[in-house]
Amino acid sequence: MTQTAPDPAPLPSETLAVLIVGAGFSGIAMGIRCLQEGIGPFLIVDKGDGIGGTWHENTYPGAACDIPSHLYSLSFAPKSDWSRLYPRQPEIAAYLRETVAAKGLGPHLHLGTRVDAAVWDEAEGLWRVETDRGPLRARALVSGMGALHHPAIPAIPGRDDFAGKSFHSASWDHGCDLRGKRIGVIGTGASAIQFVPLIAPEADRLVLFQRTPPWVMPKHDRPMSARETSAFRRLPLARWLFRQRLFWIHELRALLGFTKVSKLTAQAESLARHHLRKAVPDKALRDRLTPRYRLGCKRVLVSDDYYPALTRPNVALESGGIARITPAGIVMQDGTEHPLDVLIYATGFDVGASLSRVRTVGRGGLALSQAWRDGVGAFQGITVSGFPNLFLLMGPNTGLGHNSMIVMIEAQVEHAIGCLKALRKAGAKAIEVRPEAQARFLAEVRAKLADSIWTTGGCTSWYLDAQGRNTTLWPGSVLAYLRGARRPRLRDYRLS
Ligand code: NAP
């Protein structure tokens, strides 16, 4: 289970070298590298009451990662004894807590501290930050806020009238006893497919409300063997090789051109259809579970127990449109009524909300929301012209569907560290990306995205903004990103 931290100490009044917002993978990685490089004083603040960000908050049954643990972990904080190929939430959250303790990050951490605004003070060359626990000043500001933590609950008519218990998958109500209950689950994304198989056996009846079926591939999860673990403990090289192997297996998809509809798409679709056929003998049910868009357009899901769970006698898949929610349950557009005791929203997150909820004002009083009014974008997804000494981790167009985000985060952290070292070396106050470097980068990204599978694959998804532009995903291989982002080139920046 999660661990709650004691009351935070008073916030420091000195000017920090770096303020890191968020104590998830990104913030922790940045903190460790600051420690290693002697960059300080620095502080990590997080609005939550525990370490781990998304891995602290998402505690729903079966919460797990769909990237193998040996790859979904920090390269500079390796762990030999992952219990399974695919880590589950409690193990990942524990890994992050242990890493914080082992690296001595504890004294730099202030939990329960929400950042509300950050304003660049041009005269002083620092960020003035407002938090719900008082002001902070920092030369550099690093956002490790992630994107998937403001639950999206759709405004279905009658939503507030439901008389039973209702909650979002990201704020699971562990006090709600699901045994013998009639449960409704709205949504069939990465979260739902993980918890539906676990709660279905307890339910009297479970109705899964599907709007768009996902493509689901086999997961092949397994425990790590004692032999593997002992080899990784004794031989760090073996552990490193295992990680490399996993990296290349995932990266191969990008190198084979997964960003476009291709022969590979058709082959992957036939594999996914075979996976569905093996688990679901009922042709009518299979039909409703078969996506009508190209594989890869939405995030591809992996699971071995999702389809079998849908064949249980107490589970029903409802694929018609929801008309409204009533005190007693859900009424469909065709008039069918589903009486429910509990309603679980597995409806994802408001991706745009993360950065926009923190009022960020850069040089000349320019708000980030203004700078982004024609589209969200940052140089390498990390720095924004007009916002000196601001570094975004997991920023725009750096998300991945095919490989480990941790590898991307580490590259972004190295980029930020490289900029901070350049500042220190030059004795300068501010480092800011040149507008022409940012414009060139964004033009390249947008050109690559123009005919990508996310826009041409026949689906809509949270990858796209209101104008249909993809501002979330990186349109290429991780290797290509590492080449461009890992080491900042000073000609792309202006020091002042
Ligand atoms: P999601 O992928 O955004 O899925 C939301 C689901 O809710 C979709 O099936 C969506 O249908 C449905 N939905 C939304 N609004 C609806 C409405 N008004 N009526 C009916 N259905 C509605 O959310 P998620 O499953 O929480 O996952 C979010 C992201 O978190 C993932 O993509 C992934 O990046 C991350 N995640 C990762 C893992 C992992 O193992 N790495 C696990 C969990 C989550 P439509 O498809 O029709 O929009």
Coordinates of C-alpha atoms and ligand atoms in Angstrom, one line a residue:
M1 CA 0.0 0.0 0.0
T2 CA 1.0 3.6 -0.2
Q3 CA 2.9 5.4 2.5
T4 CA 1.9 8.7 3.8
A5 CA 4.7 11.2 4.7
P6 CA 4.7 13.2 8.0
D7 CA 3.8 16.8 7.9
P8 CA 6.2 18.7 5.7
A9 CA 8.8 21.0 7.2
P10 CA 8.5 24.8 6.6
L11 CA 9.5 25.9 3.1
P12 CA 13.0 27.3 2.8
S13 CA 13.3 31.1 2.4
E14 CA 16.6 31.0 0.6
T15 CA 16.8 31.3 -3.2
L16 CA 16.9 27.7 -4.6
A17 CA 19.1 26.8 -7.5
V18 CA 16.4 24.5 -8.7
L19 CA 12.8 23.9 -7.8
I20 CA 11.4 20.6 -9.1
V21 CA 7.6 20.2 -9.2
G22 CA 6.4 16.6 -8.9
A23 CA 7.8 13.6 -7.0
G24 CA 7.1 11.0 -9.6
F25 CA 9.7 9.3 -11.9
S26 CA 10.6 12.7 -13.5
G27 CA 11.1 14.7 -10.4
I28 CA 13.0 11.9 -8.6
A29 CA 15.3 11.5 -11.6
M30 CA 16.0 15.2 -11.8
G31 CA 16.6 15.3 -8.0
I32 CA 19.1 12.5 -8.1
R33 CA 21.0 14.1 -11.0
C34 CA 21.1 17.5 -9.2
L35 CA 22.6 15.7 -6.2
Q36 CA 25.2 13.9 -8.4
E37 CA 26.2 17.1 -10.2
G38 CA 26.4 19.2 -7.0
I39 CA 23.6 21.5 -8.2
G40 CA 21.8 23.1 -5.3
P41 CA 20.2 24.0 -3.1
F42 CA 17.2 22.2 -4.7
L43 CA 13.8 21.1 -3.6
I44 CA 11.2 18.7 -4.9
V45 CA 7.6 19.6 -4.1
D46 CA 4.5 17.5 -4.8
K47 CA 0.8 18.2 -4.2
G48 CA 0.3 14.6 -3.2
D49 CA 0.9 13.0 0.2
G50 CA 3.3 10.4 -1.0
I51 CA 6.2 9.7 -3.3
G52 CA 5.6 8.3 -6.8
G53 CA 3.3 10.6 -8.7
T54 CA 1.0 8.5 -10.9
W55 CA 2.3 5.4 -9.2
H56 CA 1.3 6.7 -5.8
E57 CA -2.1 7.8 -6.9
N58 CA -3.3 5.0 -9.1
T59 CA -4.0 2.1 -6.7
Y60 CA -6.8 0.4 -8.5
P61 CA -6.8 -3.4 -8.4
G62 CA -4.4 -4.8 -10.9
A63 CA -2.6 -1.5 -11.6
A64 CA 0.5 -2.3 -13.4
C65 CA 2.9 -1.1 -16.1
D66 CA 2.8 -2.5 -19.6
I67 CA 6.5 -2.0 -20.1
P68 CA 8.8 -4.5 -18.4
S69 CA 10.2 -3.5 -15.0
H70 CA 13.9 -3.8 -15.9
L71 CA 13.3 -1.2 -18.6
Y72 CA 10.7 0.8 -16.7
S73 CA 13.2 1.9 -14.0
L74 CA 16.0 4.5 -13.7
S75 CA 19.2 3.4 -15.4
F76 CA 21.1 5.0 -12.5
A77 CA 19.0 3.3 -9.8
P78 CA 18.9 -0.3 -11.0
K79 CA 17.0 -3.0 -9.2
S80 CA 18.0 -6.6 -9.6
D81 CA 15.0 -8.3 -7.9
W82 CA 11.9 -7.2 -9.7
S83 CA 9.4 -9.9 -8.9
R84 CA 7.8 -10.0 -12.4
L85 CA 8.5 -9.1 -15.9
Y86 CA 5.8 -6.4 -15.8
P87 CA 5.8 -4.5 -12.5
R88 CA 2.7 -3.9 -10.5
Q89 CA 1.9 -0.6 -8.9
P90 CA 2.8 -1.5 -5.3
E91 CA 6.3 -2.7 -6.4
I92 CA 6.9 0.4 -8.6
A93 CA 5.8 2.8 -5.8
A94 CA 8.0 0.9 -3.3
Y95 CA 10.9 1.1 -5.8
L96 CA 10.5 4.9 -6.0
R97 CA 10.3 5.3 -2.2
E98 CA 13.4 3.1 -1.8
T99 CA 15.3 5.0 -4.5
V100 CA 14.5 8.3 -2.7
A101 CA 15.8 6.9 0.5
A102 CA 18.8 5.2 -1.0
K103 CA 19.9 8.3 -2.9
G104 CA 19.4 10.6 0.1
L105 CA 16.6 12.7 -1.5
G106 CA 14.4 12.8 1.6
P107 CA 15.6 16.1 3.0
H108 CA 15.0 17.7 -0.4
L109 CA 11.4 16.6 -0.6
H110 CA 8.3 18.6 0.4
L111 CA 5.1 16.6 -0.1
G112 CA 1.6 18.1 0.4
T113 CA 2.8 21.3 -1.4
R114 CA 0.9 22.4 -4.4
V115 CA 2.4 24.9 -6.9
D116 CA -0.2 27.4 -8.1
A117 CA 1.8 29.9 -10.0
A118 CA 5.3 30.7 -11.2
V119 CA 6.3 34.1 -12.5
W120 CA 9.7 34.9 -14.0
D121 CA 11.4 37.9 -12.3
E122 CA 13.5 39.4 -15.1
A123 CA 15.4 41.9 -12.9
E124 CA 16.5 39.2 -10.4
G125 CA 16.8 36.4 -12.9
L126 CA 14.7 33.9 -10.9
W127 CA 11.3 32.3 -10.7
R128 CA 8.9 33.5 -8.0
V129 CA 6.7 30.6 -7.2
E130 CA 3.4 30.6 -5.3
T131 CA 2.4 27.4 -3.4
D132 CA -0.5 26.7 -1.1
R133 CA 2.1 26.7 1.7
G134 CA 3.8 29.9 0.9
P135 CA 6.2 31.5 -1.7
L136 CA 9.4 30.0 -3.1
R137 CA 12.2 31.5 -5.2
A138 CA 14.3 29.5 -7.6
R139 CA 16.8 30.2 -10.3
A140 CA 15.5 27.3 -12.4
L141 CA 12.1 25.6 -12.4
V142 CA 11.7 22.0 -13.5
S143 CA 8.2 20.6 -14.2
G144 CA 7.9 17.0 -13.4
M145 CA 4.1 17.2 -13.2
G146 CA 3.3 14.6 -15.8
A147 CA 0.1 14.7 -17.7
L148 CA -2.1 11.9 -16.5
H149 CA -3.3 13.0 -13.0
H150 CA -6.4 15.2 -13.4
P151 CA -9.2 12.6 -13.7
A152 CA -11.6 13.2 -16.5
I153 CA -15.2 12.4 -15.6
P154 CA -17.5 12.9 -18.6
A155 CA -20.5 15.2 -18.2
I156 CA -23.0 12.5 -18.9
P157 CA -26.6 13.8 -18.1
G158 CA -27.6 12.9 -14.6
R159 CA -24.1 12.1 -13.5
D160 CA -24.6 13.7 -10.0
D161 CA -27.9 11.9 -9.4
F162 CA -26.5 8.4 -9.1
A163 CA -27.5 7.1 -5.6
G164 CA -24.8 4.4 -5.3
K165 CA -21.1 4.8 -4.8
S166 CA -19.1 6.2 -7.8
F167 CA -15.4 7.0 -8.2
H168 CA -12.7 7.4 -10.8
S169 CA -10.1 4.6 -11.4
A170 CA -7.3 7.0 -10.3
S171 CA -9.0 7.7 -7.0
W172 CA -10.1 4.2 -6.2
D173 CA -12.4 3.9 -3.2
H174 CA -10.8 1.0 -1.3
G175 CA -13.5 1.3 1.4
C176 CA -16.1 0.4 -1.1
D177 CA -16.9 -3.4 -0.8
L178 CA -17.5 -4.7 -4.3
R179 CA -18.5 -8.2 -3.3
G180 CA -22.0 -9.1 -4.5
K181 CA -22.6 -5.7 -6.1
R182 CA -23.9 -4.7 -9.4
I183 CA -21.0 -2.7 -10.9
G184 CA -20.9 -0.5 -13.9
V185 CA -17.5 0.4 -15.5
I186 CA -17.4 3.2 -18.1
G187 CA -14.4 3.1 -20.4
T188 CA -12.2 0.4 -21.9
G189 CA -8.7 2.0 -21.9
A190 CA -5.5 0.9 -20.2
S191 CA -6.9 1.3 -16.7
A192 CA -10.2 -0.5 -17.2
I193 CA -8.6 -3.6 -18.9
Q194 CA -6.4 -4.0 -15.9
F195 CA -9.0 -3.9 -13.1
V196 CA -12.0 -5.4 -14.8
P197 CA -10.6 -9.0 -14.7
L198 CA -9.8 -8.6 -11.0
I199 CA -13.1 -7.2 -9.8
A200 CA -15.4 -9.2 -12.0
P201 CA -15.2 -12.4 -9.9
E202 CA -16.3 -10.5 -6.8
A203 CA -19.3 -8.8 -8.5
D204 CA -22.8 -10.0 -8.6
R205 CA -22.9 -8.5 -12.1
L206 CA -20.5 -6.2 -14.0
V207 CA -21.6 -4.2 -17.0
L208 CA -18.7 -2.7 -19.0
F209 CA -19.7 0.3 -21.0
Q210 CA -17.6 0.5 -24.1
R211 CA -17.6 3.4 -26.5
T212 CA -14.7 2.3 -28.7
P213 CA -13.1 -1.1 -28.5
P214 CA -9.3 -1.1 -27.9
W215 CA -6.8 -3.3 -29.8
V216 CA -5.4 -5.7 -27.3
M217 CA -2.2 -7.8 -27.7
P218 CA -1.0 -10.7 -25.5
K219 CA 1.1 -9.5 -22.5
H220 CA 2.9 -12.7 -21.5
D221 CA 3.6 -11.5 -18.0
R222 CA 5.6 -13.9 -15.8
P223 CA 7.5 -14.0 -12.5
M224 CA 11.2 -13.3 -12.8
S225 CA 13.0 -16.6 -12.1
A226 CA 15.3 -17.0 -9.1
R227 CA 18.2 -17.7 -11.5
E228 CA 17.7 -14.5 -13.4
T229 CA 17.5 -12.5 -10.2
S230 CA 20.6 -14.1 -8.7
A231 CA 22.5 -13.5 -12.0
F232 CA 21.4 -9.8 -12.1
R233 CA 22.6 -9.4 -8.4
R234 CA 26.0 -11.0 -9.1
L235 CA 26.6 -9.6 -12.6
P236 CA 25.5 -6.1 -13.2
L237 CA 26.5 -6.6 -16.8
A238 CA 23.8 -9.3 -17.2
R239 CA 21.2 -7.0 -15.8
W240 CA 22.3 -4.2 -18.2
L241 CA 22.2 -6.6 -21.1
F242 CA 18.7 -7.7 -20.2
R243 CA 17.6 -4.1 -20.1
Q244 CA 19.3 -3.5 -23.5
R245 CA 17.5 -6.5 -25.0
L246 CA 14.1 -5.2 -23.7
F247 CA 14.9 -1.8 -25.1
W248 CA 15.7 -3.1 -28.6
I249 CA 12.7 -5.4 -28.7
H250 CA 10.4 -2.3 -28.0
E251 CA 12.4 0.0 -30.2
L252 CA 12.2 -2.3 -33.2
R253 CA 8.6 -1.3 -33.6
A254 CA 9.7 2.3 -34.2
L255 CA 12.5 1.3 -36.4
L256 CA 10.1 -0.7 -38.6
G257 CA 8.0 2.4 -39.0
F258 CA 5.0 2.0 -36.6
T259 CA 4.1 5.7 -37.0
K260 CA 2.5 5.0 -40.4
V261 CA -0.1 2.6 -41.6
S262 CA 1.9 -0.2 -43.1
K263 CA 2.2 -4.0 -43.8
L264 CA 3.3 -4.2 -40.2
T265 CA 0.0 -2.7 -39.0
A266 CA -2.0 -5.4 -40.8
Q267 CA 0.3 -8.1 -39.4
A268 CA -0.1 -6.8 -35.8
E269 CA -3.9 -6.5 -36.4
S270 CA -4.1 -10.1 -37.4
L271 CA -2.1 -11.1 -34.3
A272 CA -4.5 -9.1 -32.1
R273 CA -7.6 -10.7 -33.8
H274 CA -6.1 -14.1 -33.2
H275 CA -5.7 -13.2 -29.5
L276 CA -9.4 -12.2 -29.4
R277 CA -10.6 -15.3 -31.3
K278 CA -8.7 -17.6 -28.9
A279 CA -10.3 -16.0 -25.8
V280 CA -13.8 -15.2 -27.1
P281 CA -15.7 -18.0 -28.9
D282 CA -18.9 -16.0 -29.2
K283 CA -18.9 -14.4 -32.7
A284 CA -21.3 -11.6 -31.8
L285 CA -19.3 -10.6 -28.7
R286 CA -16.1 -10.8 -30.8
D287 CA -17.6 -8.6 -33.4
R288 CA -18.4 -5.9 -30.8
L289 CA -14.8 -6.2 -29.4
T290 CA -13.2 -5.7 -32.8
P291 CA -11.9 -2.2 -33.5
R292 CA -12.9 -0.5 -36.7
Y293 CA -9.8 1.7 -36.8
R294 CA -6.2 0.8 -37.5
L295 CA -4.0 -0.7 -34.8
G296 CA -1.7 2.0 -33.3
C297 CA -4.1 4.9 -33.8
K298 CA -5.1 4.7 -30.1
R299 CA -2.7 3.3 -27.5
V300 CA -2.3 -0.5 -28.1
L301 CA -3.2 -2.4 -24.9
V302 CA -1.7 -5.6 -23.6
S303 CA -3.5 -8.1 -21.5
D304 CA -4.0 -11.8 -21.1
D305 CA -7.0 -11.7 -18.8
Y306 CA -9.2 -8.9 -20.2
Y307 CA -10.9 -10.9 -23.0
P308 CA -11.4 -14.1 -20.8
A309 CA -13.1 -11.8 -18.1
L310 CA -15.6 -10.6 -20.7
T311 CA -16.8 -14.2 -21.3
R312 CA -17.8 -14.7 -17.6
P313 CA -21.5 -15.3 -17.1
N314 CA -21.8 -12.3 -14.7
V315 CA -20.1 -9.8 -17.1
A316 CA -21.9 -8.0 -19.9
L317 CA -20.4 -5.8 -22.5
E318 CA -22.7 -2.8 -23.4
S319 CA -21.5 -1.2 -26.6
G320 CA -24.5 1.1 -27.3
G321 CA -24.5 4.8 -26.4
I322 CA -25.2 5.9 -22.9
A323 CA -28.2 8.2 -22.7
R324 CA -28.1 9.2 -19.1
I325 CA -27.3 8.3 -15.5
T326 CA -30.2 7.9 -13.1
P327 CA -30.2 7.4 -9.3
A328 CA -30.6 3.7 -10.0
G329 CA -28.1 3.1 -12.8
I330 CA -27.5 3.8 -16.5
V331 CA -30.0 4.1 -19.3
M332 CA -28.9 3.5 -22.8
Q333 CA -29.9 5.4 -25.9
D334 CA -32.1 2.4 -27.0
G335 CA -33.9 2.5 -23.6
T336 CA -32.2 -0.4 -22.0
E337 CA -31.7 0.1 -18.2
H338 CA -28.8 -1.2 -16.2
P339 CA -29.5 -1.1 -12.5
L340 CA -26.2 -0.5 -10.6
D341 CA -24.9 -0.2 -7.0
V342 CA -21.4 1.1 -7.9
L343 CA -20.3 3.1 -10.9
I344 CA -16.6 3.3 -11.8
Y345 CA -15.3 5.8 -14.2
A346 CA -12.3 4.5 -16.1
T347 CA -12.5 7.5 -18.4
G348 CA -8.9 8.7 -18.4
F349 CA -7.4 12.0 -17.7
D350 CA -7.6 15.6 -18.7
V351 CA -4.2 15.8 -20.4
G352 CA -4.3 19.5 -21.0
A353 CA -5.0 20.4 -17.4
S354 CA -1.6 19.6 -15.9
L355 CA 0.5 22.6 -17.0
S356 CA -2.4 24.9 -17.5
R357 CA -3.5 24.7 -13.8
V358 CA -0.2 26.3 -12.8
R359 CA -0.2 29.9 -14.0
T360 CA 3.2 30.2 -15.6
V361 CA 4.3 33.7 -16.6
G362 CA 7.6 34.2 -18.5
R363 CA 9.6 37.1 -19.8
G364 CA 7.7 40.3 -20.5
G365 CA 4.6 39.0 -18.6
L366 CA 3.9 36.4 -21.3
A367 CA 1.7 33.6 -19.9
L368 CA 2.5 30.0 -21.1
S369 CA -1.2 29.7 -22.0
Q370 CA -0.8 32.7 -24.3
A371 CA 2.5 31.5 -25.8
W372 CA 0.7 28.2 -26.6
R373 CA -2.6 29.7 -27.9
D374 CA -1.8 28.5 -31.4
G375 CA -0.7 25.1 -30.2
V376 CA 1.3 23.5 -27.4
G377 CA 5.0 23.0 -28.2
A378 CA 8.5 23.1 -26.7
F379 CA 12.0 22.7 -28.1
Q380 CA 12.7 18.9 -27.7
G381 CA 9.5 19.0 -25.6
I382 CA 11.7 20.6 -22.9
T383 CA 12.3 24.3 -23.2
V384 CA 10.0 27.2 -24.4
S385 CA 11.2 30.5 -25.9
G386 CA 10.3 33.4 -23.6
F387 CA 10.5 31.1 -20.5
P388 CA 14.1 31.2 -19.3
N389 CA 15.4 28.5 -16.9
L390 CA 12.2 26.5 -17.3
F391 CA 12.5 22.8 -18.1
L392 CA 9.6 20.5 -18.8
L393 CA 9.9 16.8 -18.2
M394 CA 7.4 14.6 -20.2
G395 CA 6.5 17.9 -22.0
P396 CA 4.7 18.2 -25.3
N397 CA 5.3 15.7 -28.0
T398 CA 7.5 13.4 -25.9
G399 CA 5.0 10.7 -25.0
L400 CA 5.5 7.2 -26.3
G401 CA 3.3 4.2 -27.1
H402 CA 6.1 1.8 -28.0
N403 CA 8.9 2.0 -25.5
S404 CA 9.7 3.1 -21.9
M405 CA 9.0 6.7 -20.9
I406 CA 11.7 6.4 -18.4
V407 CA 14.3 6.5 -21.1
M408 CA 12.8 9.7 -22.5
I409 CA 12.6 11.2 -19.0
E410 CA 16.3 10.5 -18.4
A411 CA 17.2 12.2 -21.7
Q412 CA 15.2 15.3 -20.7
V413 CA 16.8 15.4 -17.3
E414 CA 20.3 15.2 -19.0
H415 CA 19.2 18.1 -21.2
A416 CA 18.2 20.2 -18.2
I417 CA 21.3 19.3 -16.3
G418 CA 23.4 20.2 -19.4
C419 CA 21.7 23.6 -19.5
L420 CA 22.2 24.2 -15.8
K421 CA 25.9 23.3 -16.0
A422 CA 26.3 25.7 -19.0
L423 CA 24.7 28.4 -16.8
R424 CA 27.0 27.7 -14.0
K425 CA 30.1 27.6 -16.2
A426 CA 29.2 30.9 -17.9
G427 CA 28.3 32.6 -14.6
A428 CA 25.1 33.6 -16.4
K429 CA 21.6 34.1 -14.8
A430 CA 19.4 32.8 -17.6
I431 CA 19.4 30.3 -20.4
E432 CA 16.6 30.4 -22.9
V433 CA 16.0 28.5 -26.1
R434 CA 16.3 30.6 -29.3
P435 CA 12.9 31.1 -31.0
E436 CA 14.3 29.9 -34.3
A437 CA 15.6 26.6 -32.8
Q438 CA 12.2 26.0 -31.3
A439 CA 10.3 26.9 -34.5
R440 CA 12.6 24.5 -36.5
F441 CA 12.1 21.7 -34.1
L442 CA 8.3 22.1 -34.0
A443 CA 8.1 22.3 -37.8
E444 CA 10.0 19.0 -38.0
V445 CA 7.8 17.3 -35.5
R446 CA 4.6 18.6 -37.1
A447 CA 5.8 17.5 -40.6
K448 CA 6.4 13.9 -39.2
L449 CA 3.0 13.9 -37.6
A450 CA 1.1 15.1 -40.6
D451 CA 0.3 11.7 -42.1
S452 CA 0.9 9.6 -39.0
I453 CA -1.3 6.8 -37.9
W454 CA -2.6 8.9 -35.0
T455 CA -4.4 11.2 -37.4
T456 CA -5.0 8.9 -40.4
G457 CA -5.8 5.7 -38.6
G458 CA -9.6 6.4 -38.3
C459 CA -9.9 7.1 -34.6
T460 CA -9.9 10.0 -32.1
S461 CA -7.9 9.8 -28.9
W462 CA -6.5 12.0 -26.1
Y463 CA -3.3 12.2 -28.1
L464 CA -5.0 14.9 -30.2
D465 CA -6.0 18.3 -29.0
A466 CA -9.3 20.1 -29.8
Q467 CA -8.0 21.1 -33.2
G468 CA -7.0 17.5 -34.0
R469 CA -3.3 18.2 -33.6
N470 CA -1.1 15.6 -31.9
T471 CA 0.7 17.5 -29.1
T472 CA 1.4 14.5 -26.9
L473 CA 3.4 11.9 -28.8
W474 CA 6.9 11.8 -30.1
P475 CA 6.7 10.9 -33.8
G476 CA 9.7 8.7 -34.1
S477 CA 12.2 6.3 -32.4
V478 CA 13.6 6.8 -29.0
L479 CA 17.0 6.7 -30.5
A480 CA 16.2 9.7 -32.7
Y481 CA 15.0 11.6 -29.6
L482 CA 18.1 10.7 -27.6
R483 CA 20.3 11.9 -30.4
G484 CA 18.6 15.3 -30.5
A485 CA 17.7 15.9 -26.9
R486 CA 20.2 14.2 -24.6
R487 CA 23.0 16.8 -24.9
P488 CA 21.8 20.4 -25.4
R489 CA 23.7 22.3 -28.1
L490 CA 24.5 25.7 -26.9
R491 CA 23.9 27.3 -30.3
D492 CA 20.2 26.6 -29.8
Y493 CA 20.3 28.6 -26.6
R494 CA 20.9 32.2 -25.5
L495 CA 22.7 32.8 -22.2
S496 CA 22.2 36.1 -20.4
Ligands
NAP1 P1 -8.0 6.3 -21.5 O1 -7.0 5.4 -22.2 O2 -8.1 7.7 -21.9 O3 -9.4 5.5 -21.7 C1 -10.6 6.2 -21.3 C2 -11.7 5.3 -21.7 O4 -12.9 6.0 -21.3 C3 -11.8 5.1 -23.2 O5 -12.2 3.8 -23.4 C4 -12.9 6.1 -23.6 O6 -13.6 5.7 -24.8 C5 -13.8 6.0 -22.4 N1 -14.6 7.2 -22.3 C6 -14.2 8.5 -22.1 N2 -15.2 9.3 -22.1 C7 -16.4 8.5 -22.3 C8 -17.8 8.8 -22.4 N3 -18.2 10.1 -22.3 N4 -18.6 7.8 -22.6 C9 -18.1 6.5 -22.7 N5 -16.8 6.2 -22.6 C10 -15.9 7.2 -22.4 O7 -7.8 6.3 -19.9 P2 -7.1 5.2 -19.0 O8 -7.5 3.8 -19.3 O9 -7.2 5.7 -17.6 O10 -5.6 5.3 -19.5 C11 -5.0 6.6 -19.6 C12 -3.6 6.5 -19.9 O11 -2.9 6.2 -18.7 C13 -3.2 5.4 -20.9 O12 -3.3 5.7 -22.2 C14 -1.8 5.2 -20.5 O13 -0.9 6.2 -21.1 C15 -1.8 5.4 -19.0 N6 -1.9 4.1 -18.4 C16 -0.9 3.3 -18.6 C17 -0.9 2.1 -18.0 C18 0.3 1.2 -18.3 O14 0.2 0.0 -18.0 N7 1.4 1.7 -18.7 C19 -2.0 1.6 -17.3 C20 -3.1 2.5 -17.1 C21 -3.0 3.8 -17.6 P3 -13.0 6.2 -26.3 O15 -11.9 5.3 -26.6 O16 -14.2 6.1 -27.1 O17 -12.6 7.6 -26.1

